[in-house]
Short mmCIF file of C-alpha atoms in Angstrom, two decimals:
data_model
loop_
_atom_site.label_atom_id
_atom_site.label_comp_id
_atom_site.label_asym_id
_atom_site.label_seq_id
_atom_site.Cartn_x
_atom_site.Cartn_y
_atom_site.Cartn_z
CA UNK A 337 114.55 65.62 122.33
CA UNK A 338 115.91 68.15 119.45
CA UNK A 339 116.51 71.99 120.10
CA UNK A 340 114.04 73.87 118.49
CA UNK A 341 115.20 76.22 115.74
CA UNK A 342 114.90 79.61 115.21
CA UNK A 343 112.09 80.48 112.33
CA UNK A 344 112.99 83.55 110.10
CA UNK A 345 110.24 84.68 107.44
CA UNK A 346 111.10 86.76 105.13
CA UNK A 347 108.64 88.81 102.64
CA UNK A 348 110.32 89.52 99.63
CA UNK A 349 112.49 87.59 97.35
CA UNK A 350 114.51 89.91 95.67
CA UNK A 351 118.04 92.29 96.70
CA UNK A 352 117.01 93.28 100.14
CA UNK A 353 115.00 89.91 101.35
CA UNK A 354 117.57 87.56 99.97
CA UNK A 355 120.62 88.84 100.78
CA UNK A 356 119.63 89.15 104.39
CA UNK A 357 117.71 85.35 104.17
CA UNK A 358 121.28 84.10 102.75
CA UNK A 359 123.70 86.37 105.25
CA UNK A 360 121.44 85.28 108.21
CA UNK A 361 121.91 81.83 107.07
CA UNK A 362 125.32 81.58 106.77
CA UNK A 363 126.29 82.90 110.42
CA UNK A 364 123.70 80.97 112.08
CA UNK A 365 123.74 77.70 109.94
CA UNK A 366 121.15 75.34 110.95
CA UNK A 367 120.00 77.03 114.10
CA UNK A 368 118.12 79.18 112.13
CA UNK A 369 114.94 78.38 109.52
CA UNK A 370 114.19 80.61 106.58
CA UNK A 371 111.30 80.94 105.01
CA UNK A 372 111.29 83.40 102.05
CA UNK A 373 107.64 84.33 99.98
CA UNK A 374 108.06 86.09 96.71
CA UNK A 375 104.57 86.76 95.02
CA UNK A 376 106.80 86.42 91.50
CA UNK A 377 108.46 83.94 89.81
CA UNK A 378 111.94 84.80 90.29
CA UNK A 379 114.13 85.67 92.84
CA UNK A 380 117.75 87.74 93.60
CA UNK A 381 117.44 89.65 89.93
CA UNK A 382 118.61 93.31 88.98
CA UNK A 383 115.86 95.43 87.95
CA UNK A 384 117.95 98.11 87.13
CA UNK A 385 119.16 95.80 84.54
CA UNK A 386 115.78 95.34 82.78
CA UNK A 387 115.79 98.45 80.49
CA UNK A 388 118.93 96.74 79.16
CA UNK A 389 117.52 93.72 78.27
CA UNK A 390 114.66 94.92 77.05
CA UNK A 391 117.05 97.35 74.57
CA UNK A 392 119.01 94.33 73.30
CA UNK A 393 122.01 95.00 75.57
CA UNK A 394 121.31 91.85 77.88
CA UNK A 395 120.69 88.91 75.75
CA UNK A 396 118.38 86.55 78.39
CA UNK A 397 116.69 87.53 81.22
CA UNK A 398 118.42 84.69 83.54
CA UNK A 399 121.89 87.13 82.87
CA UNK A 400 119.89 89.01 85.50
CA UNK A 401 119.24 86.50 87.87
CA UNK A 402 122.25 86.53 90.65
CA UNK A 403 120.59 83.61 92.54
CA UNK A 404 117.96 81.30 91.19
CA UNK A 405 115.29 80.43 93.95
CA UNK A 406 116.70 76.96 93.02
CA UNK A 407 120.19 77.87 94.24
CA UNK A 408 118.65 79.37 97.34
CA UNK A 409 116.90 75.94 98.16
CA UNK A 410 120.38 74.27 98.05
CA UNK A 411 121.42 76.91 100.22
CA UNK A 412 119.14 76.04 103.11
CA UNK A 413 116.37 78.59 102.46
CA UNK A 414 112.83 77.95 101.79
CA UNK A 415 111.66 79.65 98.95
CA UNK A 416 108.07 79.82 98.06
CA UNK A 417 107.29 81.36 94.73
CA UNK A 418 103.76 82.73 93.43
CA UNK A 419 103.26 83.46 97.30
CA UNK A 420 101.64 86.90 98.45
CA UNK A 421 102.13 87.90 101.62
CA UNK A 422 98.76 89.24 102.47
CA UNK A 423 99.13 90.23 106.03
CA UNK A 424 101.22 90.68 109.04
CA UNK A 425 100.18 90.05 112.98
CA UNK A 426 102.59 91.36 115.22
CA UNK A 427 101.24 90.30 118.02
CA UNK A 428 100.37 86.58 117.42
CA UNK A 429 104.10 86.40 115.20
CA UNK A 430 102.70 85.11 112.29
CA UNK A 431 102.15 85.99 108.35
CA UNK A 432 98.84 84.98 106.31
CA UNK A 433 100.09 84.19 102.77
CA UNK A 434 98.04 83.26 99.50
CA UNK A 435 99.53 80.36 97.21
CA UNK A 436 98.54 81.88 93.52
CA UNK A 437 99.19 78.03 92.24
CA UNK A 438 96.77 76.17 94.61
CA UNK A 439 94.75 79.55 95.12
CA UNK A 440 94.54 79.02 99.45
CA UNK A 441 95.64 81.28 102.05
CA UNK A 442 97.21 80.03 105.33
CA UNK A 443 99.43 81.47 108.15
CA UNK A 444 103.13 81.13 108.73
CA UNK A 445 104.90 81.87 112.37
CA UNK A 446 108.16 83.71 112.73
CA UNK A 447 110.28 84.15 115.31
CA UNK A 448 112.18 86.88 113.28
CA UNK A 449 110.91 88.50 110.06
CA UNK A 450 112.47 90.88 107.42
CA UNK A 451 110.33 93.32 105.55
CA UNK A 452 111.49 93.35 102.30
CA UNK A 453 108.34 94.66 100.43
CA UNK A 454 110.07 96.57 97.67
CA UNK A 455 108.80 99.48 95.89
CA UNK A 456 106.30 99.65 93.16
CA UNK A 457 105.62 101.79 90.18
CA UNK A 458 103.89 105.18 90.79
CA UNK A 459 101.11 105.34 88.19
CA UNK A 460 99.76 108.88 87.49
CA UNK A 461 96.15 109.14 88.62
CA UNK A 462 94.47 109.57 85.06
CA UNK A 463 91.51 107.68 83.25
CA UNK A 464 92.99 104.65 81.45
CA UNK A 465 96.23 104.26 83.39
CA UNK A 466 94.89 100.58 83.72
CA UNK A 467 94.48 99.61 80.44
CA UNK A 468 95.91 96.98 77.88
CA UNK A 469 99.16 98.25 76.66
CA UNK A 470 100.69 99.99 79.39
CA UNK A 471 103.54 98.78 80.81
CA UNK A 472 105.34 98.97 84.29
CA UNK A 473 109.24 98.09 84.25
CA UNK A 474 109.68 96.91 87.77
CA UNK A 475 109.87 93.45 87.82
CA UNK A 476 111.08 90.79 85.27
CA UNK A 477 107.28 89.81 84.62
CA UNK A 478 107.21 92.90 83.21
CA UNK A 479 109.92 93.03 80.88
CA UNK A 480 108.35 89.72 79.39
CA UNK A 481 105.46 91.51 79.09
CA UNK A 482 106.63 94.57 77.29
CA UNK A 483 108.67 92.19 75.61
CA UNK A 484 105.94 90.20 74.51
CA UNK A 485 103.75 93.07 73.01
CA UNK A 486 107.12 94.38 71.14
CA UNK A 487 106.87 90.67 69.41
CA UNK A 488 103.25 90.34 69.10
CA UNK A 489 101.92 93.53 68.33
CA UNK A 490 104.87 95.35 66.09
CA UNK A 491 104.02 98.42 67.30
CA UNK A 492 105.33 101.67 65.76
CA UNK A 493 104.82 104.78 68.45
CA UNK A 494 105.36 104.47 71.76
CA UNK A 495 104.94 107.07 74.91
CA UNK A 496 106.94 106.82 77.71
CA UNK A 497 105.21 108.68 80.66
CA UNK A 498 107.98 110.01 82.99
CA UNK A 499 111.55 111.28 82.61
CA UNK A 500 113.48 109.48 85.96
CA UNK A 501 116.21 106.74 85.56
CA UNK A 502 113.71 104.27 84.40
CA UNK A 503 111.83 106.71 81.79
CA UNK A 504 114.70 108.20 79.75
CA UNK A 505 116.00 104.50 79.81
CA UNK A 506 113.03 103.12 78.11
CA UNK A 507 112.60 105.70 76.02
CA UNK A 508 115.95 104.55 74.50
CA UNK A 509 115.18 101.02 74.33
CA UNK A 510 111.97 101.42 72.95
CA UNK A 511 113.70 103.94 70.06
CA UNK A 512 116.28 101.04 69.29
CA UNK A 513 113.03 98.38 68.82
CA UNK A 514 112.48 101.35 66.06
CA UNK A 515 109.51 102.81 67.17
CA UNK A 516 108.59 106.79 66.99
CA UNK A 517 109.20 107.49 70.44
CA UNK A 518 107.38 110.56 72.48
CA UNK A 519 108.50 110.67 76.34
CA UNK A 520 105.92 113.19 78.55
CA UNK A 521 107.23 114.87 81.81
CA UNK A 522 105.64 117.03 84.26
CA UNK A 523 108.83 118.39 85.37
CA UNK A 524 110.81 121.13 83.28
CA UNK A 525 113.45 119.09 82.37
CA UNK A 526 114.12 114.98 82.28
CA UNK A 527 116.03 113.52 85.01
CA UNK A 528 115.02 115.71 88.47
CA UNK A 529 117.78 113.95 90.13
CA UNK A 530 119.41 116.49 88.15
CA UNK A 531 119.30 120.23 88.51
CA UNK A 532 117.29 121.76 85.27
CA UNK A 533 120.52 123.22 83.98
CA UNK A 534 122.16 119.71 83.62
CA UNK A 535 118.58 118.34 82.97
CA UNK A 536 118.52 120.63 79.73
CA UNK A 537 121.55 119.07 78.39
CA UNK A 538 119.88 115.45 78.69
CA UNK A 539 116.74 116.69 76.93
CA UNK A 540 119.36 118.04 74.06
CA UNK A 541 120.68 114.87 73.89
CA UNK A 542 117.54 112.84 73.82
CA UNK A 543 116.01 115.42 71.15
CA UNK A 544 118.99 114.53 69.00
CA UNK A 545 118.32 110.65 68.91
CA UNK A 546 115.17 112.07 67.96
CA UNK A 547 113.17 111.55 70.77
CA UNK A 548 110.36 113.84 71.03
CA UNK A 549 110.66 115.32 74.67
CA UNK A 550 107.45 117.04 75.80
CA UNK A 551 108.26 118.60 79.28
CA UNK A 552 106.32 120.99 81.88
CA UNK A 553 103.14 118.74 80.67
CA UNK A 554 101.11 116.57 82.77
CA UNK A 555 99.73 113.46 81.15
CA UNK A 556 95.15 113.83 81.25
CA UNK A 557 94.56 110.33 80.02
CA UNK A 558 95.13 107.46 78.38
CA UNK A 559 92.91 106.62 75.70
CA UNK A 560 92.18 103.26 73.97
CA UNK A 561 90.96 101.66 70.93
CA UNK A 562 89.68 98.04 70.14
CA UNK A 563 90.66 97.21 74.07
CA UNK A 564 94.18 98.55 73.74
CA UNK A 565 96.08 101.64 74.10
CA UNK A 566 95.62 103.78 71.54
CA UNK A 567 96.76 107.81 72.93
CA UNK A 568 98.11 109.75 75.94
CA UNK A 569 96.53 113.38 76.51
CA UNK A 570 98.94 115.59 77.65
CA UNK A 571 98.80 119.31 78.25
CA UNK A 572 95.48 119.09 75.72
CA UNK A 573 97.34 117.28 73.08
CA UNK A 574 96.98 114.03 72.16
CA UNK A 575 99.88 111.94 70.99
CA UNK A 576 99.55 108.44 69.49
CA UNK A 577 100.42 105.46 70.97
CA UNK A 578 100.70 101.73 69.96
CA UNK A 579 102.49 100.84 73.63
CA UNK A 580 103.06 103.14 76.69
CA UNK A 581 105.67 102.60 79.48
CA UNK A 582 105.50 104.25 82.97
CA UNK A 583 108.66 105.67 83.59
CA UNK A 584 107.38 107.65 86.62
CA UNK A 585 109.22 106.41 89.35
CA UNK A 586 108.25 104.57 92.17
CA UNK A 587 106.82 104.38 95.66
CA UNK A 588 107.62 102.20 98.59
CA UNK A 589 105.45 99.09 98.74
CA UNK A 590 104.26 99.53 102.35
CA UNK A 591 100.67 98.57 103.01
CA UNK A 592 101.47 95.50 104.53
CA UNK A 593 104.10 97.62 107.27
CA UNK A 594 101.42 100.19 107.55
CA UNK A 595 98.49 97.98 108.44
CA UNK A 596 100.82 95.58 110.66
CA UNK A 597 101.58 99.00 112.95
CA UNK A 598 105.21 98.94 111.85
CA UNK A 599 106.47 102.64 111.98
CA UNK A 600 106.77 104.47 108.95
CA UNK A 601 108.89 107.89 107.97
CA UNK A 602 107.78 111.25 106.57
CA UNK A 603 107.93 109.37 103.18
CA UNK A 604 105.98 106.61 103.59
CA UNK A 605 108.66 104.31 103.68
CA UNK A 606 109.85 101.92 106.53
CA UNK A 607 111.68 103.74 109.50
CA UNK A 608 114.80 101.24 110.97
CA UNK A 609 117.76 101.81 112.98
CA UNK A 610 120.99 102.05 112.06
CA UNK A 611 121.30 97.66 112.64
CA UNK A 612 118.15 97.93 110.04
CA UNK A 613 115.82 96.85 112.98
CA UNK A 614 112.25 98.10 112.45
CA UNK A 615 111.14 101.16 114.94
CA UNK A 616 109.68 99.72 118.43
CA UNK A 617 110.33 96.15 117.25
CA UNK A 618 113.13 93.81 118.39
CA UNK A 619 112.78 91.01 116.16
CA UNK A 620 111.63 92.85 113.11
CA UNK A 621 113.88 94.09 110.36
CA UNK A 622 113.02 95.92 106.62
CA UNK A 623 115.34 96.53 103.91
CA UNK A 624 115.53 97.91 100.45
CA UNK A 625 113.56 100.10 98.51
CA UNK A 626 110.48 99.96 101.27
CA UNK A 627 112.54 101.36 103.84
CA UNK A 628 113.95 104.94 104.50
CA UNK A 629 117.60 105.51 104.31
CA UNK A 630 119.50 108.52 106.25
CA UNK A 631 121.43 111.20 103.95
CA UNK A 632 124.56 111.85 105.41
CA UNK A 633 124.70 115.80 103.85
CA UNK A 634 121.51 116.80 104.93
CA UNK A 635 120.85 115.24 107.79
CA UNK A 636 117.41 113.98 107.56
CA UNK A 637 115.50 110.54 106.18
CA UNK A 638 114.74 109.88 102.44
CA UNK A 639 113.24 107.24 100.10
CA UNK A 640 116.02 106.24 97.50
CA UNK A 641 114.94 102.80 96.11
CA UNK A 642 118.23 101.65 94.80
CA UNK A 643 120.18 98.22 94.59
CA UNK A 644 122.97 99.00 96.05
CA UNK A 645 121.26 100.28 98.96
CA UNK A 646 118.82 97.25 99.01
CA UNK A 647 122.13 94.90 99.12
CA UNK A 648 123.80 96.80 101.83
CA UNK A 649 120.68 97.03 104.10
CA UNK A 650 120.34 93.38 103.63
CA UNK A 651 123.57 92.10 104.43
CA UNK A 652 123.49 94.56 107.67
CA UNK A 653 119.82 93.10 108.79
CA UNK A 654 121.15 89.36 107.65
CA UNK A 655 124.02 89.97 109.89
CA UNK A 656 122.73 90.95 112.80
CA UNK A 657 119.82 88.56 112.80
CA UNK A 658 122.64 85.90 112.20
CA UNK A 659 124.46 86.71 115.57
CA UNK A 660 126.81 89.40 114.57
CA UNK A 661 126.63 93.15 114.58
CA UNK A 662 126.70 95.55 111.65
CA UNK A 663 125.14 99.06 110.85
CA UNK A 664 124.00 100.64 107.77
CA UNK A 665 125.62 104.35 108.03
CA UNK A 666 123.35 105.94 105.31
CA UNK A 667 123.62 107.29 101.85
CA UNK A 668 125.28 110.32 99.84
CA UNK A 669 122.35 109.98 97.00
CA UNK A 670 125.04 108.63 94.45
CA UNK A 671 123.60 107.41 90.97
CA UNK A 672 124.50 106.81 87.44
CA UNK A 673 122.88 106.51 84.33
CA UNK A 674 122.86 106.78 80.50
CA UNK A 675 121.28 107.18 77.29
CA UNK A 676 122.68 106.01 74.16
CA UNK A 677 126.36 107.38 74.91
CA UNK A 678 125.33 110.34 77.22
CA UNK A 679 126.63 109.76 80.90
CA UNK A 680 124.92 110.68 83.65
CA UNK A 681 126.21 110.91 86.99
CA UNK A 682 125.01 112.45 90.43
CA UNK A 683 125.54 112.56 94.14
CA UNK A 684 124.68 114.67 97.07
CA UNK A 685 122.47 117.42 97.01
CA UNK A 686 120.80 119.33 94.46
CA UNK A 687 120.42 122.94 94.98
CA UNK A 688 117.34 122.73 95.99
CA UNK A 689 118.02 120.53 98.61
CA UNK A 690 120.64 122.19 99.52
CA UNK A 691 118.14 124.82 99.88
CA UNK A 692 115.54 122.86 102.10
CA UNK A 693 117.93 121.59 104.37
CA UNK A 694 119.55 125.07 104.93
CA UNK A 695 122.69 125.77 103.49
CA UNK A 696 123.77 128.31 101.93
CA UNK A 697 125.86 127.40 99.25
CA UNK A 698 128.05 128.34 95.72
CA UNK A 699 127.58 126.68 92.86
CA UNK A 700 130.80 126.16 90.35
CA UNK A 701 130.52 124.56 86.80
CA UNK A 702 133.09 124.15 84.12
CA UNK A 703 133.07 122.09 80.84
CA UNK A 704 135.92 120.32 80.23
CA UNK A 705 137.02 117.09 77.80
CA UNK A 706 136.92 113.53 79.61
CA UNK A 707 140.58 113.12 78.04
CA UNK A 708 143.58 115.22 76.64
CA UNK A 709 142.02 117.33 74.47
CA UNK A 710 144.65 116.77 72.08
CA UNK A 711 143.94 112.95 72.44
CA UNK A 712 142.05 110.71 69.98
CA UNK A 713 138.29 110.10 71.47
CA UNK A 714 138.49 113.00 74.02
CA UNK A 715 134.39 114.10 74.85
CA UNK A 716 132.87 116.66 76.36
CA UNK A 717 131.92 116.56 80.25
CA UNK A 718 130.52 119.17 82.43
CA UNK A 719 130.76 119.03 85.96
CA UNK A 720 128.84 121.58 88.39
CA UNK A 721 129.37 121.87 92.22
CA UNK A 722 128.05 122.73 95.03
CA UNK A 723 129.97 124.03 98.40
CA UNK A 724 129.20 125.47 101.37
CA UNK A 725 129.84 129.01 101.80
CA UNK A 726 132.00 129.47 104.72
CA UNK A 727 133.08 126.32 105.39
CA UNK A 728 133.77 124.96 101.50
CA UNK A 729 132.18 121.65 102.68
CA UNK A 730 131.34 119.82 99.00
CA UNK A 731 127.34 119.42 99.45
CA UNK A 732 126.91 117.88 95.74
CA UNK A 733 127.85 116.79 92.34
CA UNK A 734 126.50 116.39 88.75
CA UNK A 735 128.16 115.28 86.02
CA UNK A 736 126.78 115.06 82.24
CA UNK A 737 129.47 113.73 79.34
CA UNK A 738 130.09 111.26 77.11
CA UNK A 739 132.13 107.92 77.39
CA UNK A 740 134.05 108.05 80.29
CA UNK A 741 132.23 111.05 82.41
CA UNK A 742 129.84 109.40 84.73
CA UNK A 743 132.10 107.30 86.53
CA UNK A 744 133.92 110.17 87.15
CA UNK A 745 131.34 110.70 90.34
CA UNK A 746 132.74 107.88 92.70
CA UNK A 747 135.29 110.35 93.19
CA UNK A 748 133.16 112.77 94.63
CA UNK A 749 131.15 110.47 96.48
CA UNK A 750 133.64 109.52 98.70
CA UNK A 751 135.06 113.18 98.93
CA UNK A 752 131.19 113.86 100.15
CA UNK A 753 131.49 110.68 102.57
CA UNK A 754 134.00 111.98 104.22
CA UNK A 755 132.80 115.56 104.40
CA UNK A 756 135.93 117.12 102.33
CA UNK A 757 136.06 120.91 101.26
CA UNK A 758 135.98 121.51 97.71
CA UNK A 759 139.66 122.91 98.45
CA UNK A 760 140.81 119.66 99.64
CA UNK A 761 138.75 117.90 96.95
CA UNK A 762 140.71 120.44 94.25
CA UNK A 763 144.04 118.80 95.58
CA UNK A 764 143.40 115.14 95.60
CA UNK A 765 146.38 113.30 94.09
CA UNK A 766 144.01 111.50 91.18
CA UNK A 767 145.84 109.69 88.27
CA UNK A 768 146.47 110.94 84.95
CA UNK A 769 147.43 109.85 81.40
CA UNK A 770 146.67 111.69 78.58
CA UNK A 771 144.03 108.25 77.40
CA UNK A 772 142.46 108.98 80.76
CA UNK A 773 141.90 112.43 82.00
CA UNK A 774 143.36 116.32 80.84
CA UNK A 775 146.05 116.57 83.52
CA UNK A 776 143.53 119.01 85.70
CA UNK A 777 140.70 116.40 85.68
CA UNK A 778 137.57 117.74 84.97
CA UNK A 779 136.27 116.92 89.04
CA UNK A 780 139.29 118.71 90.28
CA UNK A 781 139.01 122.03 88.13
CA UNK A 782 135.47 121.98 88.98
CA UNK A 783 136.40 121.94 92.94
CA UNK A 784 139.31 124.42 92.38
CA UNK A 785 136.56 127.03 90.72
CA UNK A 786 134.05 126.60 93.68
CA UNK A 787 136.78 127.43 95.99
CA UNK A 788 138.36 130.20 94.41
CA UNK A 789 134.24 131.57 95.00
CA UNK A 790 133.85 130.70 98.41
CA UNK A 791 137.32 132.26 99.38
CA UNK A 792 135.64 135.27 97.81
CA UNK A 793 132.40 135.09 99.30
#
């Protein structure tokens, strides 16, 4: 009599879920039966790449797909598309799923479970937000819908609500489609992952491109005409719009987990241990944008939805499910983005984060160039450094500049990860040649300036 195989059910077919499924199946082989549910039509795709596809930098949506459903199936994973898990019964060890194509509901048993339900666009609670012509940008289906509207309706004016990563990237994408673009954000400056003084540089750059950036302004409603969006009302002003794009960030999609009694953290995302096991559940794991991550600098739990974290967390979960051992050691909130040729990088804590964590700190900010000042193509770069008073420990770095600026943040992230002081960072042996940096790299200059302030404080 054949041995009964262990059944792994995965809820969510993108980065966290399918990385966990693939890694677990690779390690456990035929001893593990894997069923993966995905409510959309795609698996393992780069949601971060959608703005670049919409803008035209990426030619085909297939270019954003790392592994198709058929590729997963050929590797032994039973992928079920257009099938939404609507309930998890922890006691009965089963999930309830709804097959959209067949219009039927059924249950599927599991021995082990991965919850990788991702995040959902944060829709402002205002009248008209669900109107036709209002688009989120979270899935490939969202991208298809937006591109179809651009082709079919030939819009002239777009309003982007929200100035986070997706908001500023989509503002550029709409501009490149030839639309007049207004970006409305309730924050003092766009990109609130930066301090306001650094965000102001982003605002200036966007304004210089012809984008109307409206800040410190809350959206009050979205108007329609003839069944389609016609305007956004914000701060008492009406901004005409032929389409609206939501760039208001995301929230962890954890309704299933909450209803199943799984533990959530203060952010509303799922709380796991280092092995990505859901707190209090031996055979249930979670990964990706639906989970909290531990911030190594502030020593606190936070929700930071990024594909880098999702892939690592999925691999850790899959390794443990497949019989190996792995842990996810946390994050330092590193991220990069761009608007046209303006590059943005950040890692660690902003000033308000450092204050909330109880740090006393100093700030150093320098303006420099991406190459030796005399070398053709040298472009401006601003580096801002936060360091703890007394110890001089690096707490956070923000970089805004032109070509060649943003990826310098990785040096800072590595220093932050290893709890280096700004004095130590200022003397790191970085490479130098005039086409790549000044003899003192801007990161080293900012670190040295911070170290001097710490020494005199």
